[in-house]
Structure formats: structure tokens, C-alpha cells
mmCIF file of C-alpha atoms in Angstrom:
data_model
loop_
_atom_site.group_PDB
_atom_site.id
_atom_site.type_symbol
_atom_site.label_atom_id
_atom_site.label_comp_id
_atom_site.label_asym_id
_atom_site.label_seq_id
_atom_site.Cartn_x
_atom_site.Cartn_y
_atom_site.Cartn_z
ATOM 1 C CA MET A 1 0.000 0.000 0.000
ATOM 2 C CA GLU A 2 1.388 3.356 -1.044
ATOM 3 C CA LYS A 3 1.903 5.893 1.722
ATOM 4 C CA LYS A 4 0.120 9.225 1.246
ATOM 5 C CA THR A 5 2.122 12.410 0.982
ATOM 6 C CA ARG A 6 1.542 15.227 3.462
ATOM 7 C CA LYS A 7 -0.264 17.151 0.746
ATOM 8 C CA GLN A 8 -2.625 14.226 0.089
ATOM 9 C CA GLN A 9 -3.233 13.820 3.831
ATOM 10 C CA ALA A 10 -3.985 17.547 4.140
ATOM 11 C CA GLU A 11 -6.404 17.410 1.194
ATOM 12 C CA ASP A 12 -8.106 14.373 2.739
ATOM 13 C CA THR A 13 -8.472 16.118 6.107
ATOM 14 C CA LYS A 14 -9.861 19.267 4.518
ATOM 15 C CA ARG A 15 -12.336 17.207 2.497
ATOM 16 C CA LEU A 16 -13.310 15.255 5.647
ATOM 17 C CA LEU A 17 -14.134 18.524 7.425
ATOM 18 C CA PHE A 18 -16.187 19.731 4.468
ATOM 19 C CA ASP A 19 -18.081 16.434 4.076
ATOM 20 C CA THR A 20 -18.758 16.246 7.815
ATOM 21 C CA ALA A 21 -20.035 19.828 7.913
ATOM 22 C CA LEU A 22 -22.273 19.114 4.920
ATOM 23 C CA GLU A 23 -23.753 16.038 6.619
ATOM 24 C CA LEU A 24 -24.491 18.120 9.715
ATOM 25 C CA LEU A 25 -26.017 20.878 7.568
ATOM 26 C CA ASN A 26 -28.377 18.407 5.921
ATOM 27 C CA THR A 27 -29.529 16.947 9.241
ATOM 28 C CA ARG A 28 -29.445 19.901 11.645
ATOM 29 C CA GLY A 29 -29.337 23.202 9.798
ATOM 30 C CA TYR A 30 -26.622 25.843 9.711
ATOM 31 C CA GLU A 31 -27.525 27.817 12.839
ATOM 32 C CA SER A 32 -27.417 24.792 15.131
ATOM 33 C CA ILE A 33 -23.968 23.618 13.974
ATOM 34 C CA THR A 34 -20.838 24.695 15.843
ATOM 35 C CA ILE A 35 -17.195 24.252 14.931
ATOM 36 C CA ARG A 36 -16.945 21.903 17.904
ATOM 37 C CA ASP A 37 -19.729 19.774 16.390
ATOM 38 C CA ILE A 38 -17.851 19.572 13.086
ATOM 39 C CA VAL A 39 -14.516 18.569 14.613
ATOM 40 C CA GLN A 40 -16.081 16.035 16.979
ATOM 41 C CA ALA A 41 -18.007 14.387 14.149
ATOM 42 C CA ALA A 42 -14.872 14.390 11.961
ATOM 43 C CA GLY A 43 -12.651 13.114 14.764
ATOM 44 C CA VAL A 44 -10.101 15.937 14.538
ATOM 45 C CA SER A 45 -8.980 18.740 16.849
ATOM 46 C CA ILE A 46 -10.130 22.354 16.834
ATOM 47 C CA GLY A 47 -6.574 23.344 15.901
ATOM 48 C CA THR A 48 -6.777 21.108 12.847
ATOM 49 C CA PHE A 49 -9.987 22.860 11.828
ATOM 50 C CA TYR A 50 -8.286 26.276 11.996
ATOM 51 C CA ASN A 51 -5.398 25.001 9.874
ATOM 52 C CA TYR A 52 -7.900 24.810 6.989
ATOM 53 C CA TYR A 53 -10.737 27.233 7.703
ATOM 54 C CA GLN A 54 -11.178 30.558 9.496
ATOM 55 C CA SER A 55 -14.865 30.092 10.301
ATOM 56 C CA LYS A 56 -17.788 27.736 10.042
ATOM 57 C CA LEU A 57 -19.041 29.590 6.969
ATOM 58 C CA ASP A 58 -15.657 29.210 5.248
ATOM 59 C CA VAL A 59 -16.150 25.442 5.318
ATOM 60 C CA PHE A 60 -19.299 25.757 3.237
ATOM 61 C CA TYR A 61 -17.692 28.237 0.849
ATOM 62 C CA GLU A 62 -15.245 25.442 0.004
ATOM 63 C CA THR A 63 -17.961 24.310 -2.386
ATOM 64 C CA TYR A 64 -16.695 26.906 -4.884
ATOM 65 C CA GLN A 65 -13.301 25.229 -5.209
ATOM 66 C CA LEU A 66 -15.010 21.853 -5.457
ATOM 67 C CA ALA A 67 -17.432 23.169 -8.088
ATOM 68 C CA ASP A 68 -14.613 24.605 -10.198
ATOM 69 C CA ARG A 69 -12.790 21.276 -9.976
ATOM 70 C CA PHE A 70 -15.997 19.426 -10.923
ATOM 71 C CA PHE A 71 -16.463 21.643 -13.980
ATOM 72 C CA THR A 72 -12.839 21.297 -15.040
ATOM 73 C CA GLU A 73 -12.602 17.536 -14.540
ATOM 74 C CA GLU A 74 -16.160 16.310 -15.162
ATOM 75 C CA VAL A 75 -18.041 18.846 -17.269
ATOM 76 C CA ALA A 76 -15.408 20.079 -19.741
ATOM 77 C CA PRO A 77 -14.885 16.617 -21.298
ATOM 78 C CA ARG A 78 -18.657 16.326 -21.819
ATOM 79 C CA LEU A 79 -19.059 19.560 -23.784
ATOM 80 C CA VAL A 80 -18.821 17.845 -27.165
ATOM 81 C CA GLN A 81 -22.140 18.856 -28.743
ATOM 82 C CA ASP A 82 -22.115 20.041 -32.355
ATOM 83 C CA THR A 83 -22.928 23.694 -31.652
ATOM 84 C CA VAL A 84 -21.766 26.148 -29.029
ATOM 85 C CA TYR A 85 -25.438 26.851 -28.295
ATOM 86 C CA GLU A 86 -25.915 23.194 -27.311
ATOM 87 C CA GLN A 87 -22.667 23.246 -25.323
ATOM 88 C CA ILE A 88 -23.843 26.276 -23.332
ATOM 89 C CA LEU A 89 -27.167 24.536 -22.633
ATOM 90 C CA CYS A 90 -25.230 21.477 -21.439
ATOM 91 C CA PHE A 91 -22.934 23.676 -19.313
ATOM 92 C CA PHE A 92 -25.899 25.238 -17.511
ATOM 93 C CA ASP A 93 -27.603 21.861 -17.132
ATOM 94 C CA TYR A 94 -24.551 20.789 -15.136
ATOM 95 C CA TYR A 95 -24.710 24.060 -13.186
ATOM 96 C CA ALA A 96 -28.333 23.313 -12.238
ATOM 97 C CA TYR A 97 -27.455 19.690 -11.467
ATOM 98 C CA TYR A 98 -24.595 20.800 -9.211
ATOM 99 C CA SER A 99 -26.830 23.242 -7.325
ATOM 100 C CA SER A 100 -29.896 21.027 -6.984
ATOM 101 C CA GLU A 101 -28.633 17.457 -6.839
ATOM 102 C CA HIS A 102 -24.911 17.447 -6.114
ATOM 103 C CA THR A 103 -24.752 20.277 -3.581
ATOM 104 C CA GLY A 104 -28.381 20.102 -2.517
ATOM 105 C CA LEU A 105 -30.949 22.602 -1.342
ATOM 106 C CA SER A 106 -29.535 23.183 2.166
ATOM 107 C CA LEU A 107 -26.055 24.187 1.019
ATOM 108 C CA THR A 108 -27.309 26.082 -2.030
ATOM 109 C CA LYS A 109 -29.605 28.129 0.199
ATOM 110 C CA LEU A 110 -26.725 28.838 2.557
ATOM 111 C CA ILE A 111 -24.345 30.099 -0.127
ATOM 112 C CA TYR A 112 -26.971 32.141 -1.984
ATOM 113 C CA ASN A 113 -26.864 35.146 0.340
ATOM 114 C CA SER A 114 -26.046 38.812 -0.143
ATOM 115 C CA ASN A 115 -22.927 38.663 2.053
ATOM 116 C CA ASN A 116 -21.299 36.008 -0.103
ATOM 117 C CA LYS A 117 -18.469 37.624 -2.047
ATOM 118 C CA CYS A 118 -17.484 34.310 -3.655
ATOM 119 C CA PHE A 119 -19.984 34.867 -6.470
ATOM 120 C CA ASP A 120 -17.700 37.541 -7.917
ATOM 121 C CA ARG A 121 -14.426 35.683 -7.459
ATOM 122 C CA ARG A 122 -12.219 35.265 -10.487
ATOM 123 C CA SER A 123 -10.615 31.855 -10.732
ATOM 124 C CA PRO A 124 -8.170 30.962 -13.504
ATOM 125 C CA GLU A 125 -9.882 27.571 -13.877
ATOM 126 C CA GLY A 126 -13.391 26.289 -13.581
ATOM 127 C CA MET A 127 -16.771 27.635 -14.495
ATOM 128 C CA HIS A 128 -16.167 31.267 -15.461
ATOM 129 C CA PRO A 129 -13.220 30.793 -17.832
ATOM 130 C CA MET A 130 -14.921 27.730 -19.334
ATOM 131 C CA LEU A 131 -18.103 29.648 -20.139
ATOM 132 C CA THR A 132 -16.134 32.615 -21.491
ATOM 133 C CA ALA A 133 -14.198 30.267 -23.799
ATOM 134 C CA LEU A 134 -17.453 28.715 -25.061
ATOM 135 C CA ILE A 135 -18.941 32.133 -25.800
ATOM 136 C CA SER A 136 -15.733 33.263 -27.539
ATOM 137 C CA GLU A 137 -15.854 30.178 -29.732
ATOM 138 C CA GLY A 138 -19.525 30.828 -30.510
ATOM 139 C CA MET A 139 -18.695 34.398 -31.505
ATOM 140 C CA GLU A 140 -15.788 33.251 -33.716
ATOM 141 C CA ARG A 141 -18.008 30.683 -35.440
ATOM 142 C CA GLY A 142 -20.721 33.289 -35.918
ATOM 143 C CA GLU A 143 -23.210 31.305 -33.803
ATOM 144 C CA LEU A 144 -23.560 34.005 -31.150
ATOM 145 C CA GLN A 145 -23.722 37.760 -31.562
ATOM 146 C CA PRO A 146 -23.784 39.393 -28.146
ATOM 147 C CA ASP A 147 -23.485 43.168 -27.956
ATOM 148 C CA CYS A 148 -20.561 42.945 -25.520
ATOM 149 C CA SER A 149 -17.403 40.921 -24.869
ATOM 150 C CA ALA A 150 -17.505 37.172 -24.250
ATOM 151 C CA GLU A 151 -16.565 37.749 -20.604
ATOM 152 C CA GLU A 152 -19.353 40.323 -20.101
ATOM 153 C CA PHE A 153 -21.884 38.047 -21.790
ATOM 154 C CA GLY A 154 -20.791 35.138 -19.608
ATOM 155 C CA GLN A 155 -21.252 37.308 -16.521
ATOM 156 C CA PHE A 156 -24.730 38.286 -17.784
ATOM 157 C CA LEU A 157 -25.692 34.615 -18.182
ATOM 158 C CA PHE A 158 -24.325 33.716 -14.743
ATOM 159 C CA ILE A 159 -26.224 36.551 -13.066
ATOM 160 C CA ALA A 160 -29.443 35.489 -14.772
ATOM 161 C CA VAL A 161 -29.073 31.781 -13.939
ATOM 162 C CA ARG A 162 -28.086 32.576 -10.360
ATOM 163 C CA GLY A 163 -31.292 34.607 -10.084
ATOM 164 C CA LEU A 164 -33.252 31.559 -11.191
ATOM 165 C CA THR A 165 -31.347 29.373 -8.706
ATOM 166 C CA TYR A 166 -32.089 31.874 -5.936
ATOM 167 C CA HIS A 167 -35.781 31.722 -6.898
ATOM 168 C CA TRP A 168 -35.604 27.916 -6.700
ATOM 169 C CA CYS A 169 -34.086 28.239 -3.209
ATOM 170 C CA THR A 170 -36.777 30.629 -2.000
ATOM 171 C CA ASN A 171 -39.375 28.180 -3.278
ATOM 172 C CA GLU A 172 -37.778 25.354 -1.265
ATOM 173 C CA GLY A 173 -36.700 23.498 -4.395
ATOM 174 C CA SER A 174 -40.321 22.949 -5.376
ATOM 175 C CA TYR A 175 -39.638 22.628 -9.114
ATOM 176 C CA ASP A 176 -37.129 20.894 -11.367
ATOM 177 C CA LEU A 177 -34.215 23.336 -11.503
ATOM 178 C CA ARG A 178 -32.572 21.561 -14.419
ATOM 179 C CA GLN A 179 -35.638 21.821 -16.647
ATOM 180 C CA ALA A 180 -36.308 25.406 -15.587
ATOM 181 C CA THR A 181 -32.681 26.346 -16.282
ATOM 182 C CA ARG A 182 -32.798 24.850 -19.764
ATOM 183 C CA THR A 183 -35.948 26.799 -20.653
ATOM 184 C CA PHE A 184 -34.525 29.974 -19.098
ATOM 185 C CA VAL A 185 -31.164 29.772 -20.917
ATOM 186 C CA GLU A 186 -32.855 28.920 -24.224
ATOM 187 C CA ARG A 187 -34.909 32.111 -23.876
ATOM 188 C CA LEU A 188 -31.857 34.169 -22.882
ATOM 189 C CA LEU A 189 -29.837 32.968 -25.863
ATOM 190 C CA ARG A 190 -32.631 33.315 -28.413
ATOM 191 C CA GLY A 191 -31.902 36.972 -29.127
ATOM 192 C CA TYR A 192 -28.148 36.406 -29.499
ATOM 193 C CA ARG A 193 -28.140 33.417 -31.842
ATOM 194 C CA ARG A 194 -27.462 33.649 -35.505
#
């Protein structure tokens, strides 16, 4: 059996804290969870927790790094449709899947708040650059004709789809977010297709 490096052990511990916090969130709710609850359930010390996170909320914001990794490793290889339009629809289907099924309602509701500055983060990998690249390709092929840059159009689409996801959260996940997202994005793109 191969021995894990310190980096692998650290990544495993950080992931354990995140997964444990997520389990507690799904069973107890955010307000009733303490850092002590997380570390006890994970079987680590409080000091270990603070090696990875500054606060309880920071644990849940880890989902952004995980989402970017998911999009880079899982979604990008699946964007093989014939048109950029279809690729963008597929991209946002995965976005809706990640929010509704992978992450789940409890965590999505927690991160969709006005104090969350992670929505505007700029990561060199993951969702934002991937969508910008798709839009750029669509513009080069003449499939899309937005009245702004690819990056601005990508930001426009993200803001719109996040609004829909927020609506889904405020309605307690009462409708199929994936189907609603597809219809919503189809309508958004209609005026920019060639």
C-alpha cells in the first residue's frame, strides 16, 4: 500500500471537514452547527480545523473550489455537442445539477446570500473561464452575436441563472431546476443566436 504524501493527507483532512459539515447541515441546519460539532463528528482537533478554515461559513464556501474542480474535470470533457449553443445549454444543465442534486438545497440556500463575495471571485480555472471560452468560440463561429465581450456576456448569463437558482431556493426546491434552467437559458440565448 502506497503511503500518502503530506499534501494528500492535508487534502483528505480538509475534504473530511467539508463532508462532515455538509452532513451536519443536511440533518441539523446551519444555525445549530458549531465548529466543535464539526470537529467532533470528523474526529479531529479544533486546531486542525483552523489550519484549513477561518470560520464555520468558510467550510461551506469550500464548495466553490469543489465546483470549479468538478467543472474542469467532469463537465469540460462532456461539452462535445455540435454547436456552441448546445454546449452552453449542457454547461448550464450541469450548473443546475450541481446546485440542486450534487450540492443540494440546504447548502445552495446557505451560499446564496447577499454577504457572499465568492460569487464575484475570479478563478483561472473552472466555471467562469470555461463559459467565457465557449462564448468566444460561438462568436468566432458566428453562432452568437452578443453586444458585448464574451466575458461580459458570460457574466450576464451567470447573473441570470443565479437569479433563477435563488428563486428555486426561496421556493424550497419545489420545481425541477434543471428543466427550468434549460428553458430559461434557451430564452436568454434566443436573441443572441445567428
